[in-house]
Short mmCIF file of C-alpha atoms in Angstrom, two decimals:
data_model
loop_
_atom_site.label_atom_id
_atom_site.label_comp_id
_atom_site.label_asym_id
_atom_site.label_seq_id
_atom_site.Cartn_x
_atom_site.Cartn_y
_atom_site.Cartn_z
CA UNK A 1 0.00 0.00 0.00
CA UNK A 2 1.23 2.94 -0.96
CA UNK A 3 1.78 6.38 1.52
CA UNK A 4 -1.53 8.07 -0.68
CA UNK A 5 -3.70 5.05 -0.14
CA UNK A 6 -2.49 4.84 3.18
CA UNK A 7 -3.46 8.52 4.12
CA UNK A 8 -6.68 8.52 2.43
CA UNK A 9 -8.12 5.01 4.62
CA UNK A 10 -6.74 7.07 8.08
CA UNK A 11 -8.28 10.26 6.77
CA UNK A 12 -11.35 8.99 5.83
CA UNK A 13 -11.65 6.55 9.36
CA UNK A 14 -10.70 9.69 10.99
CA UNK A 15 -13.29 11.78 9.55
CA UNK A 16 -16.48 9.26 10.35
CA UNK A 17 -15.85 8.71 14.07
CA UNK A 18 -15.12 12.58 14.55
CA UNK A 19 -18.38 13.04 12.97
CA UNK A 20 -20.12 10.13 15.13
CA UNK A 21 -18.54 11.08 18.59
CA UNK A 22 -19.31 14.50 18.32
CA UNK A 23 -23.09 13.67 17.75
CA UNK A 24 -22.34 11.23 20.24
CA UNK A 25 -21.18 13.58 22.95
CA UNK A 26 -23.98 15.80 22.71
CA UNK A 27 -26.67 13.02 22.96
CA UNK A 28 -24.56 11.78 26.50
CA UNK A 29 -24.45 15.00 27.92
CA UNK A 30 -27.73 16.38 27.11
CA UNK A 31 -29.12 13.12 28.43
CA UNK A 32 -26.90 13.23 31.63
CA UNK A 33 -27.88 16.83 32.49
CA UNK A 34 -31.77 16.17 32.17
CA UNK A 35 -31.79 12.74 33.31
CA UNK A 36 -28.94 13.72 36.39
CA UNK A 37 -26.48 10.98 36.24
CA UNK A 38 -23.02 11.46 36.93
CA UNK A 39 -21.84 8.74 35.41
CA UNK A 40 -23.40 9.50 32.04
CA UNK A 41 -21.80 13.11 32.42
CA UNK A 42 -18.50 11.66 33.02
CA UNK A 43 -19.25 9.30 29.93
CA UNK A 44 -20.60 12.30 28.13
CA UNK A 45 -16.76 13.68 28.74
CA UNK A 46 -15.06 10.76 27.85
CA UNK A 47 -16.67 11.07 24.68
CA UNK A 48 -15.38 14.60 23.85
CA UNK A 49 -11.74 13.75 24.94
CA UNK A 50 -12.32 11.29 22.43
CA UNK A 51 -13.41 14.08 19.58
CA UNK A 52 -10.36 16.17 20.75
CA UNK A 53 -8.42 13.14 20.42
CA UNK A 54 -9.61 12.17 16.76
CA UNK A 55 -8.70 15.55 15.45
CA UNK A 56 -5.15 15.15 17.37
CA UNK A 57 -4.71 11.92 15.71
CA UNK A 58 -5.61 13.43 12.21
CA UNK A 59 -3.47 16.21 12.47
CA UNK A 60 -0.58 13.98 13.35
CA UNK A 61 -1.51 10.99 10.72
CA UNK A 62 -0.95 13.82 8.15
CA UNK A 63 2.40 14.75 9.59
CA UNK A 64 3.58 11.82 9.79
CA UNK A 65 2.69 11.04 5.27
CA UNK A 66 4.99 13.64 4.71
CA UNK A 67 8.08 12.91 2.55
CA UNK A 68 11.49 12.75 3.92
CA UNK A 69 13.55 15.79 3.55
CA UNK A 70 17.29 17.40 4.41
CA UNK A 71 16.45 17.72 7.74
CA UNK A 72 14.53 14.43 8.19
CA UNK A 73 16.10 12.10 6.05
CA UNK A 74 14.18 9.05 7.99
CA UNK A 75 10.59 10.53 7.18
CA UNK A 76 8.27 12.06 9.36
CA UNK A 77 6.69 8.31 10.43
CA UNK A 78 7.38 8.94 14.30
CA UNK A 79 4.56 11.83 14.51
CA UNK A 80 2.49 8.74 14.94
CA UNK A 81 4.27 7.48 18.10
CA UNK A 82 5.06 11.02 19.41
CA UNK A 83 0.95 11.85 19.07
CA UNK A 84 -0.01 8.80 20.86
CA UNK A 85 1.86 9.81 23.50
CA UNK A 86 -0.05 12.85 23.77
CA UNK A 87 -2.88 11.02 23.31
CA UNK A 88 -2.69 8.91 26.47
CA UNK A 89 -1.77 12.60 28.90
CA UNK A 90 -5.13 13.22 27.61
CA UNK A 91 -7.05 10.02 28.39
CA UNK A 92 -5.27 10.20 31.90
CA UNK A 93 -6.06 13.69 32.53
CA UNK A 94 -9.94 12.88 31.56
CA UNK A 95 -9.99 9.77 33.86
CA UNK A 96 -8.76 11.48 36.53
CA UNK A 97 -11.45 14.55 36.37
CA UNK A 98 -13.71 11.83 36.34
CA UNK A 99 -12.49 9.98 39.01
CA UNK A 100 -12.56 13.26 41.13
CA UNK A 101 -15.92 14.40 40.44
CA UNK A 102 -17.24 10.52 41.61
CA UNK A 103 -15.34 10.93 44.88
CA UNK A 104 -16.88 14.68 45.68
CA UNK A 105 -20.06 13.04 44.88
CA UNK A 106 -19.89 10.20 47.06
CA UNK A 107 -17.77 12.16 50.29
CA UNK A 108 -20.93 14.69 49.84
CA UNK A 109 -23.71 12.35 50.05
CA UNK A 110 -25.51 14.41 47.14
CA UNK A 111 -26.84 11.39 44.73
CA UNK A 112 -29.54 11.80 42.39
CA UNK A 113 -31.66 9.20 41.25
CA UNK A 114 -31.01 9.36 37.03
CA UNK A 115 -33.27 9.58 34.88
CA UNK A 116 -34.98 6.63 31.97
CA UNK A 117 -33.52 8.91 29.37
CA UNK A 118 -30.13 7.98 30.65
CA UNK A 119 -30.33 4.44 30.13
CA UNK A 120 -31.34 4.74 26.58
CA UNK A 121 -28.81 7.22 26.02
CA UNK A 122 -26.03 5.00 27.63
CA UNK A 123 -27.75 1.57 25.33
CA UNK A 124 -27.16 3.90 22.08
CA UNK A 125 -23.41 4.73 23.07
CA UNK A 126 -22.09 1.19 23.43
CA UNK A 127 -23.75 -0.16 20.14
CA UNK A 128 -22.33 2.81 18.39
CA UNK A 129 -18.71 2.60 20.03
CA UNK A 130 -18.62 -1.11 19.80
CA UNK A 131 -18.91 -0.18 16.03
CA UNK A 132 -16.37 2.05 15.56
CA UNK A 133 -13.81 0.58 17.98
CA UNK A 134 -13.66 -2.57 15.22
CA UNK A 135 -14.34 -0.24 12.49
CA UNK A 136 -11.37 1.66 13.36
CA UNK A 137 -9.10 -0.97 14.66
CA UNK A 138 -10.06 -2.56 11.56
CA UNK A 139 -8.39 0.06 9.60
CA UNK A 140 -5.50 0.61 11.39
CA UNK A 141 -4.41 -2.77 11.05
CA UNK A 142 -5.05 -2.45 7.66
CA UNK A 143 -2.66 0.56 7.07
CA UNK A 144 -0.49 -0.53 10.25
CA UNK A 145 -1.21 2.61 11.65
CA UNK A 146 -0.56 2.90 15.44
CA UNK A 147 -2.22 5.63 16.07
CA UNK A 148 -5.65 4.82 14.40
CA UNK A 149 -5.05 1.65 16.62
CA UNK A 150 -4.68 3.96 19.71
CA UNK A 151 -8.22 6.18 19.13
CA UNK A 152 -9.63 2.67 18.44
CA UNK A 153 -9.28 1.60 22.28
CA UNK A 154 -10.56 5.52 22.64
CA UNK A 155 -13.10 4.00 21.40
CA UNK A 156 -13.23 0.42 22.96
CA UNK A 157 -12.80 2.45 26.35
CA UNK A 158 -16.07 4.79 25.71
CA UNK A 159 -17.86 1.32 25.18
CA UNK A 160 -16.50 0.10 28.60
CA UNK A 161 -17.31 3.40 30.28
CA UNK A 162 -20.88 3.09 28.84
CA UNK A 163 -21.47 -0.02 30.28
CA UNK A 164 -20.23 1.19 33.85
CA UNK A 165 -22.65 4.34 33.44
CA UNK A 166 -25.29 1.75 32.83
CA UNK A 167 -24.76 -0.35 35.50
CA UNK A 168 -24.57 2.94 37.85
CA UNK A 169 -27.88 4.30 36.53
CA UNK A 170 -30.35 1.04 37.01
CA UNK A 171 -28.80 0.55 40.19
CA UNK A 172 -29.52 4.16 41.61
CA UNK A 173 -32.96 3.91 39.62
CA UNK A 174 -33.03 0.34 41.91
CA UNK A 175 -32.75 2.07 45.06
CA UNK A 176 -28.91 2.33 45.52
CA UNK A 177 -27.89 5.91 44.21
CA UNK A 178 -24.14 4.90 45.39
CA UNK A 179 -23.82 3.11 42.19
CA UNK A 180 -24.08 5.68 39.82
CA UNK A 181 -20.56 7.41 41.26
CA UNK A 182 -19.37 3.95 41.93
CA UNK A 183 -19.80 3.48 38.41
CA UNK A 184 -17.72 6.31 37.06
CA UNK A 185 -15.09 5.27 39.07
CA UNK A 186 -15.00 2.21 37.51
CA UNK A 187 -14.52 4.05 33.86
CA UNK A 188 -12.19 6.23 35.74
CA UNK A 189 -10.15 3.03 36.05
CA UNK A 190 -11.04 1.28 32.65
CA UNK A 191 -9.71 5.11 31.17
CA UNK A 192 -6.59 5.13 33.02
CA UNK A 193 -5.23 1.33 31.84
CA UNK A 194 -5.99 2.50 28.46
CA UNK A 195 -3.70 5.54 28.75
CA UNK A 196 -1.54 3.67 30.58
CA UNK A 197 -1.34 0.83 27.61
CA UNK A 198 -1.32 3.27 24.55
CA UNK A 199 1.89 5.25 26.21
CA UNK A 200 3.81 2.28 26.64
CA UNK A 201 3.55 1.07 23.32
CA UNK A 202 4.05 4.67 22.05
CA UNK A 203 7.23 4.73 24.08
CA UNK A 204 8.45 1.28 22.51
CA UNK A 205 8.14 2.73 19.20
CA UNK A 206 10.56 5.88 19.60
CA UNK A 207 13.60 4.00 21.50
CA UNK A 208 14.36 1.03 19.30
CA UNK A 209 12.68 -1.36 20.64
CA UNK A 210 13.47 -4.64 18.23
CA UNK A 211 10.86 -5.99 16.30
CA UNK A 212 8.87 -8.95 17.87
CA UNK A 213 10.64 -12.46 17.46
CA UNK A 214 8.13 -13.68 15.02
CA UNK A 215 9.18 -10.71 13.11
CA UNK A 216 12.80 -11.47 13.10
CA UNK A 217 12.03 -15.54 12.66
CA UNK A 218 10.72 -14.75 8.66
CA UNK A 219 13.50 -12.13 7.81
CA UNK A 220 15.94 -14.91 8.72
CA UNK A 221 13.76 -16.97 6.65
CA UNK A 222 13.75 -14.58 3.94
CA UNK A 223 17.42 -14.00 4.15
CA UNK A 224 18.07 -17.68 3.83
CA UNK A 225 16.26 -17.92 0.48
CA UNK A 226 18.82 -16.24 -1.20
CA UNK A 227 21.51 -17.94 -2.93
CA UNK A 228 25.21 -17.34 -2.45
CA UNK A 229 24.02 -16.37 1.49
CA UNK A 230 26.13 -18.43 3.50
CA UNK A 231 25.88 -17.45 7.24
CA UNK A 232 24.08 -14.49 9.16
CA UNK A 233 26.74 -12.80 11.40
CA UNK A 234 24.40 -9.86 12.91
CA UNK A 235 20.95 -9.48 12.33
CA UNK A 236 19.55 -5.96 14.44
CA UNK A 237 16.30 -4.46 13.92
CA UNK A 238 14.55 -1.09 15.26
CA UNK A 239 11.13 -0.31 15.38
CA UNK A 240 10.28 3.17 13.39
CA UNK A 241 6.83 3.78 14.19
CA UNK A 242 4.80 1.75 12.11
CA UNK A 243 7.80 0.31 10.16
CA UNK A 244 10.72 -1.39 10.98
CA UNK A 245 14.59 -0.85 9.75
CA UNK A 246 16.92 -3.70 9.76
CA UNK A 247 20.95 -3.70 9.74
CA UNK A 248 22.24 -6.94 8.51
CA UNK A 249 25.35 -8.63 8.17
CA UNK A 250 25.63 -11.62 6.02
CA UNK A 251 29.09 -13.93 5.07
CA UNK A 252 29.46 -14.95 1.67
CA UNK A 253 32.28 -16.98 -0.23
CA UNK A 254 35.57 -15.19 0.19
CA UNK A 255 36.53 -16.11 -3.34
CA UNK A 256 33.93 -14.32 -4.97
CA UNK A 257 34.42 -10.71 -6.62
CA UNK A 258 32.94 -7.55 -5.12
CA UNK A 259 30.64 -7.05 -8.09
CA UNK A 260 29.29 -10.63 -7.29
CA UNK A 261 29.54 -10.21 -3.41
CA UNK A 262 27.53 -6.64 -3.95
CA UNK A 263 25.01 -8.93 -5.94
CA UNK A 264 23.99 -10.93 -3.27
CA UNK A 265 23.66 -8.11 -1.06
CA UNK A 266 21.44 -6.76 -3.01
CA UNK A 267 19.30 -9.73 -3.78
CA UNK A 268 18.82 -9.57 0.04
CA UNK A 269 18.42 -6.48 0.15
CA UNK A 270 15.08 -6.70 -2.30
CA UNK A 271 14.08 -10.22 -0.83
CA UNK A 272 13.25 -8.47 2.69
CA UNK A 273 11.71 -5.31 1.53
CA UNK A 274 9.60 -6.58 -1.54
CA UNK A 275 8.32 -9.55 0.81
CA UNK A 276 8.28 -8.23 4.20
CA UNK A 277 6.50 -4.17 3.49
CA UNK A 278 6.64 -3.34 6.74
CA UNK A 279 10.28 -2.89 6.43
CA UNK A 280 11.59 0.62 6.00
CA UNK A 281 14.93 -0.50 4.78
CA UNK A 282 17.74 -2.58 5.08
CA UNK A 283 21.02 -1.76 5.05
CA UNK A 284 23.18 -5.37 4.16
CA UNK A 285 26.80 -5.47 5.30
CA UNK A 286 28.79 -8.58 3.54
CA UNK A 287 31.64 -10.37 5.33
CA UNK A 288 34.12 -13.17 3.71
CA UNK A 289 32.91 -16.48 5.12
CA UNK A 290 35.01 -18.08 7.54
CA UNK A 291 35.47 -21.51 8.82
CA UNK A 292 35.52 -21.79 12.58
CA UNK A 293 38.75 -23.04 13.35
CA UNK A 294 40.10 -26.36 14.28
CA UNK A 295 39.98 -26.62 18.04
CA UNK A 296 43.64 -27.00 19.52
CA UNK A 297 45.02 -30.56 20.25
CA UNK A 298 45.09 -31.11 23.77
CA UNK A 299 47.90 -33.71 23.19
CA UNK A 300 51.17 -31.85 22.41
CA UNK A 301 53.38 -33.18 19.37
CA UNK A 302 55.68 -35.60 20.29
CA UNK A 303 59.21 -34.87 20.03
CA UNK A 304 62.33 -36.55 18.38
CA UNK A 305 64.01 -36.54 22.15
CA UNK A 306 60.35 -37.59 24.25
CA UNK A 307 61.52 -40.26 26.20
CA UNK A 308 59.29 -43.20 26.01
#
């Protein structure tokens, strides 16, 4: 898939759950307001953070299409990684207003018994959220796009929190009014593992972290297709954001001229990138092939004079 392809799927995915969550939002916190449930407040919150975070996400996937250049001669690719990152400060900083306003409920004793509307409202939100978390997970693995993946489990989260806000509201419409700040700071929790999740694997994606080992098993494979390959003396690979670069060193027959050495390199060199595309590059280093050597005879030679 090529970087115009790719931008126009993350664009477009973009575009539709902006659209959806903001519609979204308004429903939740209209409904919240009339129907007085904290918990769908709080959800209603959640769901603009989410909106916020859509438009963050587009801004960045954009940044991150653009060519390489003098000054970035390795792309633009980590915007992704560097926006997810931002990303999850956001989620955190939203599950922790939440999380506050459930506690000053609960030490003030001031519960209100929510409203029907809120039940229907919270019903609509997790159908529609379910939807778009595989919609838009479903897209970013598509386009290997970390972070459409990331406002995905925005998404999957908003679901979660839903579900919380609907436990909370038939329980205080049950007689236990508790449950309805109980139940936002259950999403206060469900918000902050997400955050907590999306950061890490941000983080692993802007200090080299190596590629996973099934990863690295089928470019050794790859690598071992080639003819005139005779050993693999280093293999090292770094993850770039939602691509991978590899540095390889490979031995070849010491006999063989450079133009024929530089052949084989280059035959690898194609074999990884044409069958592996989420390879950035490779850069192929080839070594003379070497033997190992004959281990040393423990017995020493015996000499003319040894005495028998």
């Amino acid at each position: 898939m090529n970087s115009s392809n790719r931008e126009q799927i993350g664009n477009h995915t973009l575009l539709v759950t902006i659209v959806m969550n903001t519609i979204l939002t308004m429903i939740k916190l209209v409904a919240g307001l009339v129907g007085h449930s904290a918990s769908m407040i709080s959800d209603g919150i959640h769901s603009l953070s989410d909106v916020i975070s859509s438009i963050g996400v587009l801004i960045g996937f954009r940044l991150s299409q653009k060519p390489a250049d003098c000054s970035h001669p390795y792309g633009h690719e980590k915007f992704e990684p560097i926006l997810s990152k931002i990303l999850s400060f956001i989620l955190c900083l939203t599950g922790l207003s939440i999380g506050y306003s459930a506690i000053e409920t609960i030490v003030s004793h001031h519960y209100l018994t929510p409203g029907s509307v809120t039940i229907w409202a919270a019903l609509l939100s997790i159908a529609v959220k379910e939807w778009m978390y595989h919609y838009t997970l479903y897209q970013a693995k598509k386009i290997n796009s970390t972070a459409l993946a990331a406002d995905a489990w925005h998404h999957r989260s908003d679901s979660l929190s839903s579900i919380g806000a609907l436990i909370g509201i038939i329980g205080a419409r049950l007689g236990f009014p508790i449950l309805d700040p109980l139940a936002a700071l259950i999403i206060t929790v469900i918000i902050l593992k997400v955050a907590i999740q999306i950061f890490i694997e941000a983080t692993n994606q802007v200090i080299d972290k190596a590629a996973s080992p099934q990863l690295i098993a089928q470019i050794k494979q790859q690598i071992e297709q080639v003819d005139g390959v005779l050993a693999i003396d280093s293999l090292k690979t770094r993850i770039h954001s939602n691509r991978i670069y590899v540095d390889l060193e490979i031995s070849v027959d010491p006999t063989l001229s450079l133009i024929k050495a530089h052949a084989i390199a280059e035959q690898v060199h194609h074999q990884l990138e044409h069958h592996l595309p989420q390879i950035k590059h490779c850069t192929v280093h080839v070594n003379p092939f070497k033997l190992p050597e004959d281990p040393p005879n423990k017995y020493h030679a015996i000499e003319e004079n040894d005495d028998f």
